[in-house]
Coordinates of C-alpha atoms in Angstrom, one line a residue:
Chain A
M1 CA 75.0 140.2 93.1
K2 CA 72.6 138.2 95.3
P3 CA 71.2 138.5 98.8
K4 CA 73.7 137.1 101.2
S5 CA 73.6 135.9 104.7
S6 CA 73.0 138.4 107.3
Q7 CA 76.0 140.0 109.0
P8 CA 76.9 139.0 112.6
K9 CA 75.1 140.9 115.3
E10 CA 77.4 142.9 117.5
D11 CA 75.0 142.3 120.4
L12 CA 76.6 139.4 122.1
P13 CA 77.5 140.8 125.5
G14 CA 81.2 141.0 126.0
F15 CA 82.0 139.4 122.6
S16 CA 84.9 140.7 120.8
R17 CA 86.8 138.6 118.2
A18 CA 90.5 138.2 118.8
P19 CA 92.2 141.2 117.1
S20 CA 94.2 139.0 114.7
L21 CA 91.0 137.5 113.4
V22 CA 88.9 140.6 113.0
G23 CA 89.6 140.8 109.3
C24 CA 88.1 137.4 108.5
P25 CA 85.0 138.1 106.3
T26 CA 81.6 136.8 107.2
L27 CA 80.6 134.2 104.7
G28 CA 77.4 132.6 106.0
V29 CA 76.3 129.0 105.3
G30 CA 78.8 126.8 103.6
F31 CA 79.2 123.3 102.2
G32 CA 82.2 121.0 101.8
L33 CA 82.8 120.6 98.0
R34 CA 82.8 117.0 97.0
R35 CA 83.1 115.6 93.5
P36 CA 80.0 113.4 93.4
L37 CA 77.8 116.5 94.1
F38 CA 79.8 119.0 92.1
Q39 CA 77.1 119.9 89.5
E40 CA 74.3 120.2 92.1
T41 CA 76.5 122.2 94.4
M42 CA 77.3 124.7 91.5
A43 CA 73.5 125.0 90.9
H44 CA 72.7 126.0 94.4
T45 CA 74.1 129.4 94.9
Q46 CA 71.0 130.5 96.7
L47 CA 71.2 127.7 99.3
I48 CA 75.0 127.8 99.8
D49 CA 77.0 131.0 100.4
W50 CA 80.5 129.6 100.3
L51 CA 82.5 126.3 99.8
E52 CA 85.2 124.6 101.7
I53 CA 87.7 122.7 99.5
T54 CA 90.1 120.0 100.5
P55 CA 93.4 121.3 99.1
E56 CA 95.0 117.9 98.7
N57 CA 92.3 117.1 96.0
Y58 CA 93.6 119.9 93.8
M59 CA 97.3 120.4 94.7
G60 CA 99.6 119.7 91.8
K61 CA 96.7 118.5 89.6
G62 CA 95.3 119.6 86.3
G63 CA 92.5 118.3 84.2
K64 CA 89.0 117.9 85.6
A65 CA 90.0 118.7 89.2
L66 CA 91.4 122.1 88.1
R67 CA 88.4 122.9 85.8
Q68 CA 86.0 122.2 88.7
L69 CA 88.0 124.3 91.0
E70 CA 87.9 127.2 88.6
E71 CA 84.2 126.8 88.2
A72 CA 83.7 126.7 91.9
M73 CA 85.8 129.9 92.3
S74 CA 83.6 131.7 89.8
R75 CA 80.5 131.0 91.8
F76 CA 81.5 130.9 95.5
P77 CA 84.1 132.2 97.9
L78 CA 86.4 129.3 98.8
V79 CA 88.2 128.4 102.0
S80 CA 90.8 125.7 102.4
H81 CA 90.6 122.8 104.9
G82 CA 93.5 120.3 104.7
V83 CA 93.9 116.9 106.0
S84 CA 97.6 116.2 105.6
L85 CA 99.4 119.2 106.9
S86 CA 100.3 117.2 109.9
I87 CA 100.6 120.2 112.2
G88 CA 101.7 118.3 115.2
S89 CA 104.3 116.0 113.6
T90 CA 107.9 116.0 114.6
D91 CA 108.9 115.5 111.0
P92 CA 110.2 118.6 109.3
W93 CA 107.6 120.2 107.1
D94 CA 106.9 118.5 103.8
E95 CA 108.2 121.2 101.5
Q96 CA 106.5 119.8 98.5
Y97 CA 103.2 120.0 100.4
L98 CA 103.8 123.6 101.5
S99 CA 104.9 124.8 98.0
Q100 CA 102.0 123.2 96.3
L101 CA 99.6 124.7 98.9
E102 CA 101.2 128.1 98.2
R103 CA 100.6 127.7 94.5
L104 CA 97.0 126.7 95.2
F105 CA 96.5 129.7 97.4
E106 CA 97.9 132.0 94.8
H107 CA 95.1 130.8 92.6
V108 CA 92.3 130.6 95.1
N109 CA 93.2 133.2 97.7
P110 CA 91.2 131.8 100.6
P111 CA 90.6 134.3 103.5
W112 CA 91.9 131.7 105.9
F113 CA 93.0 128.1 105.9
S114 CA 92.7 125.2 108.3
D115 CA 93.8 121.8 109.2
H116 CA 93.4 119.5 112.2
L117 CA 95.2 119.6 115.5
C118 CA 96.8 116.2 115.2
F119 CA 99.7 114.5 113.4
S120 CA 99.1 112.5 110.2
G121 CA 102.5 111.2 109.4
I122 CA 105.9 110.3 110.9
N123 CA 109.2 109.4 109.4
W124 CA 107.9 110.6 106.0
N125 CA 105.2 108.1 106.1
Y126 CA 101.7 109.4 105.9
F127 CA 98.9 107.7 107.8
N128 CA 96.1 109.5 105.8
D129 CA 94.3 109.7 109.1
L130 CA 94.2 112.0 112.0
I131 CA 96.2 110.7 115.0
P132 CA 95.8 112.5 118.3
L133 CA 98.7 114.4 119.8
L134 CA 100.1 113.8 123.2
R135 CA 98.7 116.6 125.4
T136 CA 101.6 118.1 127.4
P137 CA 103.0 121.6 127.8
D138 CA 106.0 120.7 125.6
V139 CA 103.7 119.6 122.8
V140 CA 101.8 122.9 123.1
N141 CA 105.0 124.7 122.5
H142 CA 105.9 122.5 119.6
V143 CA 102.6 123.0 117.9
V144 CA 102.6 126.8 118.6
D145 CA 106.0 127.1 116.9
R146 CA 104.6 125.2 113.9
I147 CA 101.5 127.3 113.6
C148 CA 103.5 130.5 113.9
F149 CA 105.6 129.2 111.0
L150 CA 102.5 128.6 108.9
Q151 CA 101.1 132.1 109.7
D152 CA 104.4 133.7 108.7
R153 CA 104.8 131.7 105.5
F154 CA 101.2 132.0 104.2
Q155 CA 100.4 135.4 105.5
R156 CA 96.8 134.6 106.3
P157 CA 95.0 133.3 109.4
V158 CA 95.5 129.7 110.3
L159 CA 92.6 127.8 112.0
I160 CA 93.1 124.6 113.8
E161 CA 90.2 122.1 114.0
N162 CA 89.4 120.1 117.1
A163 CA 89.6 116.6 115.7
S164 CA 87.7 113.6 116.9
F165 CA 89.9 111.2 118.9
Y166 CA 89.5 107.6 119.9
L167 CA 92.6 107.1 122.0
E168 CA 93.5 108.7 125.3
Y169 CA 97.2 108.5 126.1
P170 CA 97.9 107.8 129.7
E171 CA 100.8 110.3 129.7
N172 CA 98.4 113.2 128.8
K173 CA 98.9 116.1 131.2
L174 CA 96.2 118.4 129.8
S175 CA 92.6 118.0 128.9
D176 CA 91.6 118.3 125.3
S177 CA 90.0 121.7 125.9
E178 CA 93.0 123.0 127.9
F179 CA 95.3 121.8 125.1
H180 CA 93.3 123.6 122.5
A181 CA 92.9 126.8 124.5
Q182 CA 96.6 127.1 125.3
I183 CA 97.6 126.5 121.7
L184 CA 95.0 129.0 120.3
E185 CA 96.1 131.7 122.7
K186 CA 99.8 131.2 122.4
A187 CA 99.8 130.9 118.6
D188 CA 97.2 133.6 118.2
C189 CA 95.4 131.6 115.7
G190 CA 91.7 130.8 114.9
L191 CA 89.5 127.8 115.8
L192 CA 87.6 125.8 113.3
L193 CA 85.1 124.4 115.8
D194 CA 83.7 121.0 114.8
V195 CA 80.6 120.6 116.9
N196 CA 80.1 117.0 115.8
N197 CA 83.6 116.2 117.0
V198 CA 82.9 117.9 120.3
F199 CA 79.8 115.7 120.7
V200 CA 81.5 112.5 119.5
N201 CA 84.4 113.0 121.8
S202 CA 82.2 113.9 124.8
Q203 CA 80.3 110.6 124.3
N204 CA 83.4 108.5 123.8
H205 CA 85.4 110.0 126.6
G206 CA 82.7 111.0 129.0
F207 CA 82.7 114.7 129.4
D208 CA 80.1 117.5 129.2
P209 CA 80.2 119.1 125.7
I210 CA 78.9 122.5 126.9
A211 CA 81.6 122.6 129.6
Y212 CA 84.2 121.7 127.0
L213 CA 83.0 124.6 124.7
N214 CA 83.0 127.0 127.6
D215 CA 86.7 126.1 128.3
L216 CA 87.7 127.3 124.8
P217 CA 88.5 130.8 123.8
L218 CA 85.3 131.3 121.8
N219 CA 86.4 134.6 120.5
R220 CA 88.7 132.6 118.3
V221 CA 86.0 130.6 116.6
V222 CA 86.1 131.6 112.9
Q223 CA 84.4 128.6 111.3
I224 CA 82.1 125.9 112.4
H225 CA 81.7 122.3 111.0
T226 CA 78.7 120.2 111.4
A227 CA 78.5 116.6 110.2
G228 CA 77.0 113.2 111.0
H229 CA 78.7 110.2 112.6
H230 CA 78.1 106.5 113.1
I231 CA 77.6 104.5 116.3
Y232 CA 79.6 101.3 116.4
P233 CA 80.3 98.9 119.3
E234 CA 83.7 100.6 119.7
G235 CA 81.9 104.0 120.2
R236 CA 80.9 106.9 118.0
I237 CA 83.0 107.4 114.9
D238 CA 83.2 110.6 113.0
T239 CA 82.4 109.2 109.6
H240 CA 80.7 112.2 108.0
G241 CA 78.4 109.5 106.7
N242 CA 75.1 110.2 108.3
P243 CA 72.7 113.1 108.8
V244 CA 73.6 115.5 111.6
C245 CA 72.0 114.1 114.8
A246 CA 69.6 116.0 117.1
E247 CA 72.2 116.4 119.9
V248 CA 74.7 118.0 117.5
W249 CA 72.0 120.4 116.2
D250 CA 71.4 121.4 119.8
L251 CA 75.1 121.9 120.3
L252 CA 75.3 124.0 117.2
D253 CA 72.4 126.1 118.5
Y254 CA 74.2 126.7 121.8
T255 CA 77.5 127.4 120.1
L256 CA 76.0 130.0 117.9
S257 CA 74.5 131.7 120.9
V258 CA 77.9 132.2 122.4
T259 CA 80.1 132.8 119.4
R260 CA 80.2 134.9 116.3
P261 CA 81.7 132.7 113.6
C262 CA 82.3 133.9 110.0
G263 CA 80.7 130.7 108.6
V264 CA 79.0 127.5 109.5
M265 CA 79.0 124.5 107.1
L266 CA 78.0 121.0 106.5
E267 CA 80.4 118.2 105.7
R268 CA 79.5 114.9 104.0
D269 CA 82.1 112.4 102.9
L270 CA 80.7 109.0 103.2
Y271 CA 77.5 107.4 101.8
I272 CA 77.0 110.7 99.9
P273 CA 73.3 110.9 99.1
E274 CA 71.5 112.8 96.4
F275 CA 71.9 116.6 96.9
D276 CA 68.2 117.0 97.8
E277 CA 68.7 114.8 100.8
L278 CA 71.2 117.3 102.2
R279 CA 69.0 120.3 101.5
P280 CA 67.1 120.2 104.8
E281 CA 70.4 120.1 106.7
L282 CA 71.7 123.2 104.8
E283 CA 68.4 124.9 105.4
K284 CA 68.6 124.1 109.1
I285 CA 72.0 125.6 109.4
R286 CA 70.7 128.8 107.7
T287 CA 67.7 128.8 110.1
L288 CA 70.1 128.7 113.1
W289 CA 72.4 131.2 111.5
E290 CA 69.5 133.6 111.0
K291 CA 68.2 133.0 114.5
H292 CA 71.4 134.2 116.0
Y293 CA 72.4 136.8 113.4
A294 CA 70.4 140.0 112.8
T295 CA 68.2 139.7 109.8
E296 CA 67.8 143.5 109.5
Q297 CA 71.4 143.8 108.7
K298 CA 71.1 141.7 105.5
A299 CA 73.3 143.1 102.9
L300 CA 74.0 142.7 99.2
V301 CA 77.5 141.5 98.8
S302 CA 79.0 141.2 95.3
R303 CA 80.9 138.1 94.4
Chain B
M1 CA 86.0 119.1 131.2
S2 CA 88.2 118.1 134.1
P3 CA 91.9 118.2 133.3
V4 CA 93.8 114.9 133.0
K5 CA 96.4 114.6 135.7
T6 CA 98.8 111.7 135.4
E7 CA 101.9 113.1 136.9
Q8 CA 103.4 109.7 137.8
I9 CA 103.5 108.4 134.2
P10 CA 106.7 109.4 132.4
V11 CA 106.4 111.2 129.1
L12 CA 108.6 110.3 126.2
P13 CA 110.0 112.9 123.9
L14 CA 107.3 113.7 121.3
E15 CA 109.4 112.4 118.4
Q16 CA 109.9 109.0 120.1
H17 CA 106.2 108.9 121.0
Q18 CA 105.2 109.5 117.4
R19 CA 107.7 107.0 116.1
I20 CA 106.3 104.3 118.4
L21 CA 102.8 105.1 117.3
G22 CA 103.8 105.0 113.7
E23 CA 105.4 101.6 114.1
L24 CA 102.3 100.3 115.8
L25 CA 99.6 101.8 113.6
L26 CA 101.4 100.8 110.4
E27 CA 102.5 97.4 111.9
R28 CA 106.1 97.9 111.1
G29 CA 106.9 96.3 114.4
G30 CA 105.6 93.0 113.1
E31 CA 102.2 91.8 111.9
D32 CA 99.2 91.4 114.1
V33 CA 100.8 93.1 117.1
L34 CA 97.4 94.7 117.9
T35 CA 95.3 91.7 116.9
T36 CA 95.3 89.9 120.2
E37 CA 96.2 90.7 123.8
T38 CA 98.9 88.1 123.8
N39 CA 100.6 89.6 120.8
W40 CA 100.3 93.0 122.3
Q41 CA 101.8 92.0 125.6
A42 CA 104.6 90.2 123.8
Y43 CA 105.3 93.4 121.8
C44 CA 105.4 95.4 125.0
Q45 CA 107.8 93.0 126.6
R46 CA 110.2 93.5 123.8
Q47 CA 110.5 97.3 124.6
S48 CA 112.7 99.0 127.1
P49 CA 111.4 99.2 130.7
E50 CA 110.5 102.9 130.3
I51 CA 108.5 102.4 127.1
Q52 CA 107.0 99.2 128.5
S53 CA 105.6 101.1 131.5
I54 CA 104.0 103.6 129.1
L55 CA 102.6 101.2 126.5
T56 CA 101.0 98.9 129.1
G57 CA 98.6 101.7 129.9
Y58 CA 97.5 102.0 126.3
D59 CA 94.2 100.7 125.1
R60 CA 95.1 98.1 122.5
E61 CA 91.6 98.0 121.0
R62 CA 91.7 101.7 120.5
L63 CA 95.1 101.4 118.7
K64 CA 93.6 98.7 116.7
L65 CA 90.7 100.9 115.7
Y66 CA 93.1 103.5 114.3
E67 CA 95.0 100.8 112.5
E68 CA 91.7 99.8 110.9
L69 CA 90.8 103.3 110.0
I70 CA 94.1 103.7 108.2
L71 CA 93.8 100.5 106.4
N72 CA 90.2 101.3 105.3
S73 CA 91.2 104.6 103.8
V74 CA 94.0 102.9 101.8
Q75 CA 91.7 100.1 100.7
D76 CA 88.9 102.5 99.7
T77 CA 91.4 104.4 97.5
M78 CA 92.8 101.2 96.0
E79 CA 89.3 99.9 95.2
G80 CA 88.6 103.1 93.3
M81 CA 91.9 103.0 91.4
F82 CA 92.2 99.3 90.6
P83 CA 88.7 98.1 89.9
Y84 CA 89.7 95.4 87.5
T85 CA 92.5 94.0 89.6
Q86 CA 90.1 93.9 92.5
K87 CA 87.5 92.2 90.4
L88 CA 89.9 89.6 89.3
L89 CA 91.2 88.9 92.8
G90 CA 87.8 88.7 94.5
S91 CA 88.0 87.9 98.2
A92 CA 91.8 87.8 98.0
W93 CA 91.8 91.5 97.3
F94 CA 91.6 92.6 100.9
A95 CA 94.5 90.4 102.1
L96 CA 96.6 91.7 99.2
A97 CA 95.7 95.4 99.9
E98 CA 96.5 94.9 103.6
K99 CA 99.8 93.3 102.8
Y100 CA 100.7 96.2 100.5
R101 CA 99.8 98.8 103.1
R102 CA 102.0 97.0 105.6
D103 CA 105.0 96.6 103.3
Y104 CA 105.1 99.9 101.5
P105 CA 105.6 103.3 103.2
N106 CA 103.3 106.1 102.0
P107 CA 105.5 109.0 101.3
S108 CA 102.8 111.2 99.7
F109 CA 100.2 113.4 101.3
Q110 CA 97.9 112.4 98.4
L111 CA 96.3 109.1 98.9
F112 CA 96.2 108.2 95.2
R113 CA 100.0 108.5 95.1
A114 CA 100.3 106.3 98.2
V115 CA 99.3 103.3 96.1
A116 CA 101.4 104.1 93.1
E117 CA 103.8 101.2 93.9
F118 CA 101.0 98.6 94.0
P119 CA 101.8 97.3 90.5
R120 CA 105.4 96.9 91.4
F121 CA 104.4 95.2 94.6
L122 CA 102.5 92.7 92.5
Q123 CA 105.6 91.9 90.4
T124 CA 107.3 90.1 93.3
P125 CA 105.3 87.1 94.4
D126 CA 107.8 86.2 97.1
R127 CA 106.4 89.1 99.1
L128 CA 102.9 87.8 98.9
P129 CA 101.3 85.7 101.6
E130 CA 101.4 82.0 100.8
S131 CA 97.6 82.0 100.3
L132 CA 97.9 84.4 97.5
K133 CA 100.6 82.8 95.5
P134 CA 98.3 80.5 93.5
I135 CA 96.4 83.5 92.3
W136 CA 99.6 85.1 91.2
E137 CA 100.6 82.0 89.3
Q138 CA 97.2 81.8 87.7
C139 CA 97.2 85.4 86.7
P140 CA 100.8 86.3 85.8
Y141 CA 99.4 89.5 84.2
L142 CA 98.2 90.9 87.6
S143 CA 101.0 93.4 87.9
E144 CA 100.5 94.7 84.3
L145 CA 96.8 94.9 84.8
A146 CA 97.3 97.1 87.9
R147 CA 99.9 99.1 86.0
Y148 CA 97.4 99.9 83.2
E149 CA 94.9 101.0 85.8
W150 CA 97.5 103.2 87.6
L151 CA 98.5 104.8 84.3
E152 CA 94.9 105.9 83.8
V153 CA 94.8 107.4 87.3
D154 CA 98.2 109.1 86.6
V155 CA 97.0 110.9 83.4
L156 CA 93.7 111.9 85.1
N157 CA 95.6 113.6 87.9
A158 CA 98.6 115.0 86.0
P159 CA 99.1 118.8 86.1
D160 CA 97.9 120.7 83.0
P161 CA 100.6 120.6 80.4
V162 CA 102.4 123.4 78.9
V163 CA 102.2 123.0 75.1
P164 CA 105.4 124.1 73.4
L165 CA 105.5 127.6 71.9
H166 CA 104.7 127.9 68.2
T167 CA 102.5 124.8 68.2
E168 CA 100.0 125.0 65.4
P169 CA 96.8 122.9 65.3
G170 CA 96.8 119.9 63.0
V171 CA 99.6 118.2 60.9
P172 CA 101.0 119.5 57.7
S173 CA 98.4 119.2 54.9
S174 CA 101.0 117.9 52.5
T175 CA 103.7 115.4 53.2
E176 CA 106.0 117.7 51.3
N177 CA 106.0 119.9 54.4
F178 CA 107.0 117.0 56.7
G179 CA 110.6 118.1 56.7
A180 CA 109.8 121.4 58.2
W181 CA 107.4 120.3 61.0
A182 CA 107.7 118.2 64.1
P183 CA 104.7 116.5 65.9
V184 CA 103.6 117.8 69.3
W185 CA 102.3 114.9 71.2
N186 CA 99.7 115.2 73.9
P187 CA 102.0 115.8 76.9
V188 CA 99.6 114.0 79.3
M189 CA 100.1 110.6 77.7
H190 CA 101.9 107.3 78.4
F191 CA 103.2 105.1 75.7
A192 CA 103.0 101.8 77.4
R193 CA 104.2 98.4 76.4
F194 CA 102.6 95.3 78.0
K195 CA 103.7 91.7 77.8
Y196 CA 100.2 90.5 78.2
P197 CA 97.1 91.6 76.3
I198 CA 95.8 93.8 79.0
L199 CA 93.0 95.4 77.0
S200 CA 91.6 92.0 76.0
I201 CA 91.8 90.9 79.7
I202 CA 89.9 94.0 80.7
E203 CA 87.3 93.3 78.0
Q204 CA 86.9 89.7 79.3
L205 CA 86.5 91.0 82.9
E206 CA 83.9 93.5 81.8
L207 CA 81.7 90.7 80.6
D208 CA 81.3 89.5 84.2
T209 CA 79.8 91.0 87.3
E210 CA 81.0 88.7 90.0
T211 CA 84.4 87.3 90.9
C212 CA 83.7 85.1 93.8
D213 CA 81.7 81.9 94.3
E214 CA 79.0 81.9 97.0
N215 CA 81.5 81.2 99.7
G216 CA 83.6 84.2 98.7
H217 CA 86.3 82.0 97.3
G218 CA 87.8 81.6 93.9
L219 CA 87.3 83.7 90.9
V220 CA 84.0 82.4 89.5
T221 CA 82.2 85.1 87.5
A222 CA 78.5 85.5 86.8
S223 CA 78.9 84.0 83.3
G224 CA 80.9 81.2 84.7
I225 CA 84.3 82.5 83.6
K226 CA 87.1 81.7 86.1
A227 CA 90.5 83.4 86.3
E228 CA 92.0 80.3 84.6
D229 CA 89.5 80.8 81.7
I230 CA 90.8 84.2 80.9
D231 CA 92.6 84.0 77.7
Y232 CA 96.0 85.7 77.9
E233 CA 98.4 83.3 76.3
T234 CA 97.1 83.3 72.7
K235 CA 97.2 87.0 72.4
Q236 CA 100.3 89.1 71.5
P237 CA 102.0 91.7 73.7
I238 CA 100.5 95.1 73.1
E239 CA 101.5 98.7 72.9
V240 CA 99.0 101.4 74.0
L241 CA 98.7 105.1 74.3
I242 CA 97.0 106.1 77.5
Y243 CA 96.2 109.8 77.6
R244 CA 94.0 112.5 79.0
D245 CA 91.6 113.9 76.4
P246 CA 91.9 117.6 76.8
E247 CA 88.3 118.2 75.8
S248 CA 86.5 115.6 78.0
E249 CA 89.3 115.5 80.7
Q250 CA 88.7 111.7 80.6
A251 CA 91.4 109.0 80.4
R252 CA 91.4 107.4 76.9
F253 CA 93.4 104.6 75.3
F254 CA 94.5 103.9 71.8
Q255 CA 95.9 100.5 70.9
L256 CA 98.8 100.6 68.4
N257 CA 99.6 98.0 65.8
P258 CA 103.2 97.1 65.0
M259 CA 103.4 99.8 62.3
T260 CA 101.9 102.6 64.3
A261 CA 103.8 101.6 67.4
A262 CA 107.0 101.9 65.4
L263 CA 105.9 105.3 64.2
V264 CA 105.1 106.5 67.7
G265 CA 108.4 105.0 68.9
I266 CA 110.4 107.4 66.8
W267 CA 109.4 110.2 69.1
L268 CA 108.4 108.6 72.4
T269 CA 110.0 105.9 74.5
P270 CA 107.8 103.1 75.8
N271 CA 107.1 103.2 79.5
E272 CA 108.7 106.6 80.0
T273 CA 107.2 108.7 82.8
L274 CA 105.2 111.8 82.0
E275 CA 107.7 114.1 83.5
S276 CA 110.7 112.8 81.5
K277 CA 109.5 113.7 78.1
A278 CA 111.6 116.3 76.2
L279 CA 108.8 117.8 74.2
E280 CA 110.9 120.4 72.4
K281 CA 113.5 118.0 71.0
Y282 CA 111.4 116.0 68.7
P283 CA 112.8 115.4 65.1
S284 CA 110.7 116.5 62.2
Y285 CA 108.1 114.1 60.7
L286 CA 110.3 113.4 57.7
S287 CA 113.6 112.8 59.4
G288 CA 111.8 110.6 61.9
L289 CA 110.1 108.5 59.2
L290 CA 113.4 108.1 57.3
A291 CA 115.2 107.0 60.4
L292 CA 112.4 104.5 61.0
K293 CA 112.7 103.1 57.5
Q294 CA 116.4 102.7 57.8
T295 CA 116.2 100.8 61.1
H296 CA 113.1 98.7 60.4
L297 CA 113.9 96.0 57.8
Q298 CA 110.2 95.3 57.3
L299 CA 109.6 98.9 56.3
A300 CA 112.6 99.2 53.9
S301 CA 110.7 97.6 51.1
I302 CA 107.7 99.9 51.4
P303 CA 107.9 102.8 48.9
Q304 CA 108.7 106.0 50.6
E305 CA 105.5 107.7 49.3
T306 CA 103.3 104.9 50.6
L307 CA 105.0 105.2 54.0
L308 CA 104.5 109.0 54.0
T309 CA 100.8 108.6 53.0
E310 CA 100.1 106.0 55.6
A311 CA 101.9 108.0 58.3
Q312 CA 99.9 111.1 57.4
R313 CA 96.7 109.1 57.7
F314 CA 97.8 107.9 61.2
F315 CA 98.8 111.4 62.3
Q316 CA 95.4 112.8 61.2
Q317 CA 93.7 110.2 63.3
C318 CA 96.0 111.1 66.2
I319 CA 94.8 114.7 65.8
Q320 CA 91.2 113.7 65.9
E321 CA 91.7 111.6 69.0
H322 CA 93.8 114.3 70.7
I323 CA 96.8 112.1 70.8
L324 CA 98.7 114.8 68.9
V325 CA 97.9 118.3 69.9
G326 CA 99.5 119.8 66.8
S327 CA 102.8 120.4 65.0
R328 CA 105.5 122.9 65.4
P329 CA 108.1 124.3 62.9
V330 CA 111.5 122.7 63.2
G331 CA 114.3 124.9 64.3
V332 CA 112.1 127.6 65.9

C-alpha cells in the first residue's frame, strides 16, 4: 500500500470517456522501463506509479530479461507499448509475434496495449523503424480492420500512438489529425497521445499543434507520452534523447486541461543519463498531473 | 490542421505503395538510389508512367532520412552485439554493416535477431565491397569471431530452459553409479568448434583500445598492434562451451582441451543449435565413456579406472561452473 496519484476529476465540462475505454484504470505518472536504469527505476516507487514496457524486449526471452520483468511486475503496474506490430502493414500478421505477445500478456496482464499508427515492415522484412502510412479513406478501412482484429484476439483495449513522421506523401487525401480521428472512431480504440510527436510534427510540417489536438477525439486519450527530441538541419527528430522542451511541457499542460488520461509518462531511449537527471522531469509530470487532477480525491490503492 | 487535398494525384493500392517504399528504404532497388538527385531521377525513370508520376512528387531527402534512421538502428544493434569484430574492423565497420543491412532481409521483429546472419555474411568475401576484401584476407577469422559474439548474444536471449524431470543436483558421488545416471547439460549452451583461436584473438584485442590510425584508416591499436600482428596461425583450433550461467544470467565460456572436448562430444554435437538438443536421450555416464574409449584410439590405452576418475573430476567442475545442471536416472 502506498499513496497513489489522485484520481481524475470528473469536472471537465462535457468530458466523458468513450464507453469502450471507461474500464481503463487510472495509473498516474509513468516511466518507460529501460535496462540501463533498471535498478534505479525499481527503487523509485514513490516517484513512479507505473511502467511501460517494450514487449519486443521480453517476448520469447528468458534469463535476465525475464527476471527483470518479474521484478518490475512485483513493484509496478505494467502497460505494453510495442514498436513492431506493424499495424498498417499489408503483410499478413506475423503469427509468431502475435503468439509471443499473447504469452507475454498472460504473464503481465496489462490493462491495455499500444503500438504506433504506421507500418514497420513489408514482404516479411522489418524496417525496425516507424514508416508513415498513406493517408486515404481506403487505408483508414484497412487499419480499422486490423485494429478490430487485435481487439478481438487480445480482448483488451488497443491504443494507437500518433507517430512522428518526416515524409508527407503527395497522394495523401487526409490530414494527419483527420486520419487518426477517423481510425479511432471507426475502430473504437484508444489514443496514446504523444505530445512530443505532435510538437515535432507541427514544427516539421507547419501546423498548429493546438488545432491538431482539438481535431482529435480527446475522449479516447488513455495514455500520454512525453519525451525530448533533437533539432537537426533536416528538422526535428523524435530521438527520445534530450530533456523535454518547454514547448512540449506547455502542450502537455494544455492537453491535460482538455483530456482525462489514465496515465502520463516520460520516455528516454537515447543518451540515457543518470536517473537523478530524469527526476525533475518526472516531478514536473506529477505537478501537472496534480494541477489538473483533484488532490482531495487521493486514494490508497493496493498493488 | 487543414486537410491535405491532392485529388489530382493517383493513389496506388496500399500494398504496392508499401512495396515501393520498402524497396527504396532498404535499397533493394539498387545502391545509392537516394544518395543523389541524379540517381533518384534515374530510378524514377525506370518505373512505369503511373508510379513515375507519383514518385517524382516525393521528397528524396526525406526518404534518405528514413533510410539513414533504419541503417542507424541496425548499426547500433550490431555495435552492441559484435564489439570485437567492430574493434578489429575500425573504420571499415560502417561500410560492412551497411552492406550487410542492404544484402540481408530482416525477417524478425527483434532487432538482435535481424543481425543473426552477420557471421555467415562474413564467410563470403565475394559479397564484400572491394575496399573491404583486403581486411577479410588479413583477418580470415572474422566470421568466426562474429559467430562467437553472436553465440554469446544467443544464450543471453534464449528462453528459460525446461530442465528434464527427475534431474538431481550434482553428479554421482561414486563412479560405480555412472551406469545408472546420465548427465543433464545446461540447456542454454552452445558447444562450438572454431578453426581459429578465437579466445586468444579476443584476448589480444582486449589489450588495445584503438583500432584506427589518426586518419581513421587501418587497424593500428593503442599499443601498436595491427590486424596483421594478431597471432592466429600458431594456435590450434578450439572447442568452447558458451552458456548462460543460471545464477548470474551472464554469458560464460569454458575452453575445452582435446580430452574434455571428446567427453562433451559423447553427449553434445558441435555447432548444434540450442533448439535441436534432445535433452532426454542422453546415454549414461558409463556407456558414454565406454563408447568414447572404443572410438578414440588415444584413450584406449588409458586404464578404465583412470578414465572414470578423470571424467568425474571434469564433471564436478562442470557442476561448479553450471555447465552441468545435474544428473538424471537412466530409464526413468
